[in-house]
Amino acid sequence: MTWYEDLFNRQTFLDLYAEQDSRLAVQEVDGLVSLLNLQPSQSILDVCCGYGRHAIELAKRGHRVTGVDLAPLQVNAAVAGAAKAGVEAEFLVGDARHMRFQQGFDVTLNLLTSFGLFEEDAEHLEMLARIADATKLGGLFLMDLWNREQVIRDFGEREIETRPD
């Protein structure tokens, strides 16, 4: 098992991010709808969907959503979340490097820095090839990545002083 399979299949990881990220999902999807000019009923593929926070919010807005994630724990949480929200969305356990779909999607998303985790560049290229295959000709693909300079700036070594008040 790779480090990322282990991490994303941990309940503690799911518990840590689920509540916080779900609150942000509405705002993030607002941004996606505006940026991509999304129209209701478009087909959307969420690659590395995690527990489905964006996919579920998109389904609430009338989109036909499919989410794929490598971690069964995350996919099970996505299925439960969609049922709780009363929306239809398809969630599949699958590896983004090997996914195949019969139909093309209007929009394909890869959000929250879920790209770049593989050991070899060839694996990243394979994932991008599968995303291209899954996206309709003329469709949209949006990938969310961290900005290198911001990461270096924000995650550098720091001294933190804690005061009682």
PDB file of C-alpha atoms in Angstrom:
ATOM      1  CA  MET A   1       0.000   0.000   0.000  1.00  0.00           C
ATOM      2  CA  THR A   2       1.354   3.433  -0.913  1.00  0.00           C
ATOM      3  CA  TRP A   3       1.567   6.288   1.587  1.00  0.00           C
ATOM      4  CA  TYR A   4      -1.359   8.097  -0.052  1.00  0.00           C
ATOM      5  CA  GLU A   5      -3.571   4.993  -0.092  1.00  0.00           C
ATOM      6  CA  ASP A   6      -2.841   4.535   3.606  1.00  0.00           C
ATOM      7  CA  LEU A   7      -3.463   8.194   4.460  1.00  0.00           C
ATOM      8  CA  PHE A   8      -6.726   8.619   2.555  1.00  0.00           C
ATOM      9  CA  ASN A   9      -8.115   5.336   3.906  1.00  0.00           C
ATOM     10  CA  ARG A  10      -7.741   6.461   7.515  1.00  0.00           C
ATOM     11  CA  GLN A  11     -10.848   7.399   9.458  1.00  0.00           C
ATOM     12  CA  THR A  12      -8.827  10.027  11.326  1.00  0.00           C
ATOM     13  CA  PHE A  13      -8.068  11.786   8.017  1.00  0.00           C
ATOM     14  CA  LEU A  14     -11.735  11.748   7.081  1.00  0.00           C
ATOM     15  CA  ASP A  15     -12.799  13.005  10.518  1.00  0.00           C
ATOM     16  CA  LEU A  16     -10.204  15.775  10.500  1.00  0.00           C
ATOM     17  CA  TYR A  17     -11.292  17.350   7.231  1.00  0.00           C
ATOM     18  CA  ALA A  18     -14.939  16.422   6.725  1.00  0.00           C
ATOM     19  CA  GLU A  19     -16.631  19.096   8.828  1.00  0.00           C
ATOM     20  CA  GLN A  20     -14.341  21.975   7.875  1.00  0.00           C
ATOM     21  CA  ASP A  21     -14.165  21.174   4.182  1.00  0.00           C
ATOM     22  CA  SER A  22     -17.918  20.635   3.822  1.00  0.00           C
ATOM     23  CA  ARG A  23     -18.541  24.210   4.945  1.00  0.00           C
ATOM     24  CA  LEU A  24     -16.095  25.489   2.341  1.00  0.00           C
ATOM     25  CA  ALA A  25     -17.509  23.311  -0.437  1.00  0.00           C
ATOM     26  CA  VAL A  26     -20.498  25.595  -1.020  1.00  0.00           C
ATOM     27  CA  GLN A  27     -18.228  28.604  -1.557  1.00  0.00           C
ATOM     28  CA  GLU A  28     -15.796  26.611  -3.678  1.00  0.00           C
ATOM     29  CA  VAL A  29     -18.595  25.294  -5.893  1.00  0.00           C
ATOM     30  CA  ASP A  30     -19.962  28.841  -6.207  1.00  0.00           C
ATOM     31  CA  GLY A  31     -16.543  29.736  -7.605  1.00  0.00           C
ATOM     32  CA  LEU A  32     -16.514  26.745  -9.971  1.00  0.00           C
ATOM     33  CA  VAL A  33     -19.979  27.578 -11.295  1.00  0.00           C
ATOM     34  CA  SER A  34     -18.930  31.162 -11.943  1.00  0.00           C
ATOM     35  CA  LEU A  35     -15.466  30.424 -13.358  1.00  0.00           C
ATOM     36  CA  LEU A  36     -16.574  27.604 -15.656  1.00  0.00           C
ATOM     37  CA  ASN A  37     -20.046  29.011 -16.398  1.00  0.00           C
ATOM     38  CA  LEU A  38     -21.546  25.667 -15.386  1.00  0.00           C
ATOM     39  CA  GLN A  39     -25.098  24.988 -16.497  1.00  0.00           C
ATOM     40  CA  PRO A  40     -27.513  22.630 -14.701  1.00  0.00           C
ATOM     41  CA  SER A  41     -27.587  19.072 -16.018  1.00  0.00           C
ATOM     42  CA  GLN A  42     -24.018  19.143 -17.346  1.00  0.00           C
ATOM     43  CA  SER A  43     -22.140  15.902 -16.743  1.00  0.00           C
ATOM     44  CA  ILE A  44     -19.226  16.326 -14.347  1.00  0.00           C
ATOM     45  CA  LEU A  45     -16.446  13.905 -13.410  1.00  0.00           C
ATOM     46  CA  ASP A  46     -14.734  14.593 -10.074  1.00  0.00           C
ATOM     47  CA  VAL A  47     -11.380  12.778 -10.193  1.00  0.00           C
ATOM     48  CA  CYS A  48      -9.967  11.997  -6.730  1.00  0.00           C
ATOM     49  CA  CYS A  49     -13.307  13.059  -5.257  1.00  0.00           C
ATOM     50  CA  GLY A  50     -12.538  12.116  -1.665  1.00  0.00           C
ATOM     51  CA  TYR A  51     -15.693  11.991   0.412  1.00  0.00           C
ATOM     52  CA  GLY A  52     -17.586  13.872  -2.288  1.00  0.00           C
ATOM     53  CA  ARG A  53     -18.015  17.340  -0.815  1.00  0.00           C
ATOM     54  CA  HIS A  54     -17.791  19.081  -4.210  1.00  0.00           C
ATOM     55  CA  ALA A  55     -19.591  16.342  -6.144  1.00  0.00           C
ATOM     56  CA  ILE A  56     -22.502  16.365  -3.709  1.00  0.00           C
ATOM     57  CA  GLU A  57     -22.799  20.154  -3.833  1.00  0.00           C
ATOM     58  CA  LEU A  58     -22.718  20.038  -7.644  1.00  0.00           C
ATOM     59  CA  ALA A  59     -25.425  17.343  -7.637  1.00  0.00           C
ATOM     60  CA  LYS A  60     -27.560  19.583  -5.407  1.00  0.00           C
ATOM     61  CA  ARG A  61     -27.363  22.161  -8.181  1.00  0.00           C
ATOM     62  CA  GLY A  62     -28.683  19.778 -10.816  1.00  0.00           C
ATOM     63  CA  HIS A  63     -25.500  18.417 -12.345  1.00  0.00           C
ATOM     64  CA  ARG A  64     -25.021  14.770 -13.277  1.00  0.00           C
ATOM     65  CA  VAL A  65     -21.972  13.905 -11.209  1.00  0.00           C
ATOM     66  CA  THR A  66     -19.618  10.944 -11.082  1.00  0.00           C
ATOM     67  CA  GLY A  67     -16.843  10.831  -8.505  1.00  0.00           C
ATOM     68  CA  VAL A  68     -13.830   8.515  -8.581  1.00  0.00           C
ATOM     69  CA  ASP A  69     -11.397   7.950  -5.724  1.00  0.00           C
ATOM     70  CA  LEU A  70      -8.746   5.375  -4.890  1.00  0.00           C
ATOM     71  CA  ALA A  71      -9.798   5.120  -1.228  1.00  0.00           C
ATOM     72  CA  PRO A  72     -12.824   2.912  -0.462  1.00  0.00           C
ATOM     73  CA  LEU A  73     -13.333   4.700   2.870  1.00  0.00           C
ATOM     74  CA  GLN A  74     -13.689   8.034   1.051  1.00  0.00           C
ATOM     75  CA  VAL A  75     -16.042   6.615  -1.594  1.00  0.00           C
ATOM     76  CA  ASN A  76     -18.246   5.009   1.061  1.00  0.00           C
ATOM     77  CA  ALA A  77     -18.435   8.365   2.850  1.00  0.00           C
ATOM     78  CA  ALA A  78     -19.366  10.048  -0.453  1.00  0.00           C
ATOM     79  CA  VAL A  79     -22.177   7.558  -1.083  1.00  0.00           C
ATOM     80  CA  ALA A  80     -23.481   8.118   2.451  1.00  0.00           C
ATOM     81  CA  GLY A  81     -23.174  11.892   2.075  1.00  0.00           C
ATOM     82  CA  ALA A  82     -25.148  11.917  -1.174  1.00  0.00           C
ATOM     83  CA  ALA A  83     -27.877   9.783   0.396  1.00  0.00           C
ATOM     84  CA  LYS A  84     -28.027  12.097   3.420  1.00  0.00           C
ATOM     85  CA  ALA A  85     -28.250  15.142   1.119  1.00  0.00           C
ATOM     86  CA  GLY A  86     -30.963  13.447  -0.945  1.00  0.00           C
ATOM     87  CA  VAL A  87     -29.094  13.773  -4.242  1.00  0.00           C
ATOM     88  CA  GLU A  88     -28.164  11.347  -6.975  1.00  0.00           C
ATOM     89  CA  ALA A  89     -24.483  11.004  -7.729  1.00  0.00           C
ATOM     90  CA  GLU A  90     -22.371   8.042  -8.756  1.00  0.00           C
ATOM     91  CA  PHE A  91     -19.249   7.279  -6.734  1.00  0.00           C
ATOM     92  CA  LEU A  92     -16.710   4.677  -7.801  1.00  0.00           C
ATOM     93  CA  VAL A  93     -13.590   3.222  -6.237  1.00  0.00           C
ATOM     94  CA  GLY A  94     -10.948   3.521  -8.907  1.00  0.00           C
ATOM     95  CA  ASP A  95      -7.438   4.574  -9.776  1.00  0.00           C
ATOM     96  CA  ALA A  96      -7.286   7.772 -11.846  1.00  0.00           C
ATOM     97  CA  ARG A  97      -4.424   6.262 -13.840  1.00  0.00           C
ATOM     98  CA  HIS A  98      -6.624   3.431 -15.078  1.00  0.00           C
ATOM     99  CA  MET A  99     -10.194   4.771 -15.157  1.00  0.00           C
ATOM    100  CA  ARG A 100     -12.183   4.299 -18.359  1.00  0.00           C
ATOM    101  CA  PHE A 101     -15.626   5.663 -19.194  1.00  0.00           C
ATOM    102  CA  GLN A 102     -17.892   4.982 -22.165  1.00  0.00           C
ATOM    103  CA  GLN A 103     -19.285   8.506 -22.266  1.00  0.00           C
ATOM    104  CA  GLY A 104     -17.420  11.779 -22.269  1.00  0.00           C
ATOM    105  CA  PHE A 105     -18.027  14.302 -19.509  1.00  0.00           C
ATOM    106  CA  ASP A 106     -18.795  17.967 -20.116  1.00  0.00           C
ATOM    107  CA  VAL A 107     -16.522  18.943 -17.242  1.00  0.00           C
ATOM    108  CA  THR A 108     -13.744  17.086 -15.438  1.00  0.00           C
ATOM    109  CA  LEU A 109     -12.401  18.320 -12.099  1.00  0.00           C
ATOM    110  CA  ASN A 110      -9.301  17.451 -10.102  1.00  0.00           C
ATOM    111  CA  LEU A 111      -9.428  19.551  -6.969  1.00  0.00           C
ATOM    112  CA  LEU A 112      -7.548  20.190  -3.747  1.00  0.00           C
ATOM    113  CA  THR A 113      -4.030  19.234  -4.760  1.00  0.00           C
ATOM    114  CA  SER A 114      -4.852  15.618  -5.509  1.00  0.00           C
ATOM    115  CA  PHE A 115      -2.417  15.645  -8.426  1.00  0.00           C
ATOM    116  CA  GLY A 116       1.283  14.949  -8.050  1.00  0.00           C
ATOM    117  CA  LEU A 117       1.163  12.178  -5.451  1.00  0.00           C
ATOM    118  CA  PHE A 118       2.526   9.351  -7.592  1.00  0.00           C
ATOM    119  CA  GLU A 119       6.145   8.232  -7.520  1.00  0.00           C
ATOM    120  CA  GLU A 120       6.855   8.543 -11.246  1.00  0.00           C
ATOM    121  CA  ASP A 121       6.112  11.297 -13.748  1.00  0.00           C
ATOM    122  CA  ALA A 122       4.841   8.627 -16.153  1.00  0.00           C
ATOM    123  CA  GLU A 123       2.057   7.868 -13.664  1.00  0.00           C
ATOM    124  CA  HIS A 124       1.027  11.531 -13.629  1.00  0.00           C
ATOM    125  CA  LEU A 125       1.006  11.567 -17.427  1.00  0.00           C
ATOM    126  CA  GLU A 126      -1.146   8.427 -17.437  1.00  0.00           C
ATOM    127  CA  MET A 127      -3.639  10.110 -15.100  1.00  0.00           C
ATOM    128  CA  LEU A 128      -3.784  13.167 -17.380  1.00  0.00           C
ATOM    129  CA  ALA A 129      -4.304  10.910 -20.412  1.00  0.00           C
ATOM    130  CA  ARG A 130      -7.241   9.186 -18.691  1.00  0.00           C
ATOM    131  CA  ILE A 131      -8.706  12.585 -17.790  1.00  0.00           C
ATOM    132  CA  ALA A 132      -8.385  13.692 -21.424  1.00  0.00           C
ATOM    133  CA  ASP A 133     -10.093  10.471 -22.549  1.00  0.00           C
ATOM    134  CA  ALA A 134     -12.938  11.030 -20.070  1.00  0.00           C
ATOM    135  CA  THR A 135     -13.584  14.631 -21.122  1.00  0.00           C
ATOM    136  CA  LYS A 136     -15.731  15.364 -24.174  1.00  0.00           C
ATOM    137  CA  LEU A 137     -14.115  17.069 -27.123  1.00  0.00           C
ATOM    138  CA  GLY A 138     -14.605  20.752 -26.336  1.00  0.00           C
ATOM    139  CA  GLY A 139     -15.247  19.942 -22.682  1.00  0.00           C
ATOM    140  CA  LEU A 140     -13.611  21.642 -19.735  1.00  0.00           C
ATOM    141  CA  PHE A 141     -10.927  20.408 -17.350  1.00  0.00           C
ATOM    142  CA  LEU A 142     -10.041  22.251 -14.169  1.00  0.00           C
ATOM    143  CA  MET A 143      -7.159  21.244 -11.914  1.00  0.00           C
ATOM    144  CA  ASP A 144      -6.528  22.926  -8.587  1.00  0.00           C
ATOM    145  CA  LEU A 145      -2.888  23.026  -7.474  1.00  0.00           C
ATOM    146  CA  TRP A 146      -0.968  24.806  -4.759  1.00  0.00           C
ATOM    147  CA  ASN A 147       1.208  27.703  -5.787  1.00  0.00           C
ATOM    148  CA  ARG A 148       4.841  26.727  -5.199  1.00  0.00           C
ATOM    149  CA  GLU A 149       5.958  30.158  -4.008  1.00  0.00           C
ATOM    150  CA  GLN A 150       3.050  30.453  -1.594  1.00  0.00           C
ATOM    151  CA  VAL A 151       3.769  27.016  -0.142  1.00  0.00           C
ATOM    152  CA  ILE A 152       7.409  27.928   0.418  1.00  0.00           C
ATOM    153  CA  ARG A 153       6.396  31.242   1.984  1.00  0.00           C
ATOM    154  CA  ASP A 154       3.583  29.881   4.172  1.00  0.00           C
ATOM    155  CA  PHE A 155       5.149  26.593   5.246  1.00  0.00           C
ATOM    156  CA  GLY A 156       8.639  27.802   6.012  1.00  0.00           C
ATOM    157  CA  GLU A 157      10.271  27.470   9.403  1.00  0.00           C
ATOM    158  CA  ARG A 158       8.781  29.844  11.992  1.00  0.00           C
ATOM    159  CA  GLU A 159       8.927  30.670  15.640  1.00  0.00           C
ATOM    160  CA  ILE A 160       5.587  30.682  17.386  1.00  0.00           C
ATOM    161  CA  GLU A 161       5.077  32.215  20.778  1.00  0.00           C
ATOM    162  CA  THR A 162       2.028  31.216  22.781  1.00  0.00           C
ATOM    163  CA  ARG A 163       0.606  33.493  25.463  1.00  0.00           C
ATOM    164  CA  PRO A 164      -2.040  32.571  28.022  1.00  0.00           C
ATOM    165  CA  ASP A 165      -4.318  35.459  27.074  1.00  0.00           C
TER     166      ASP A 165
END
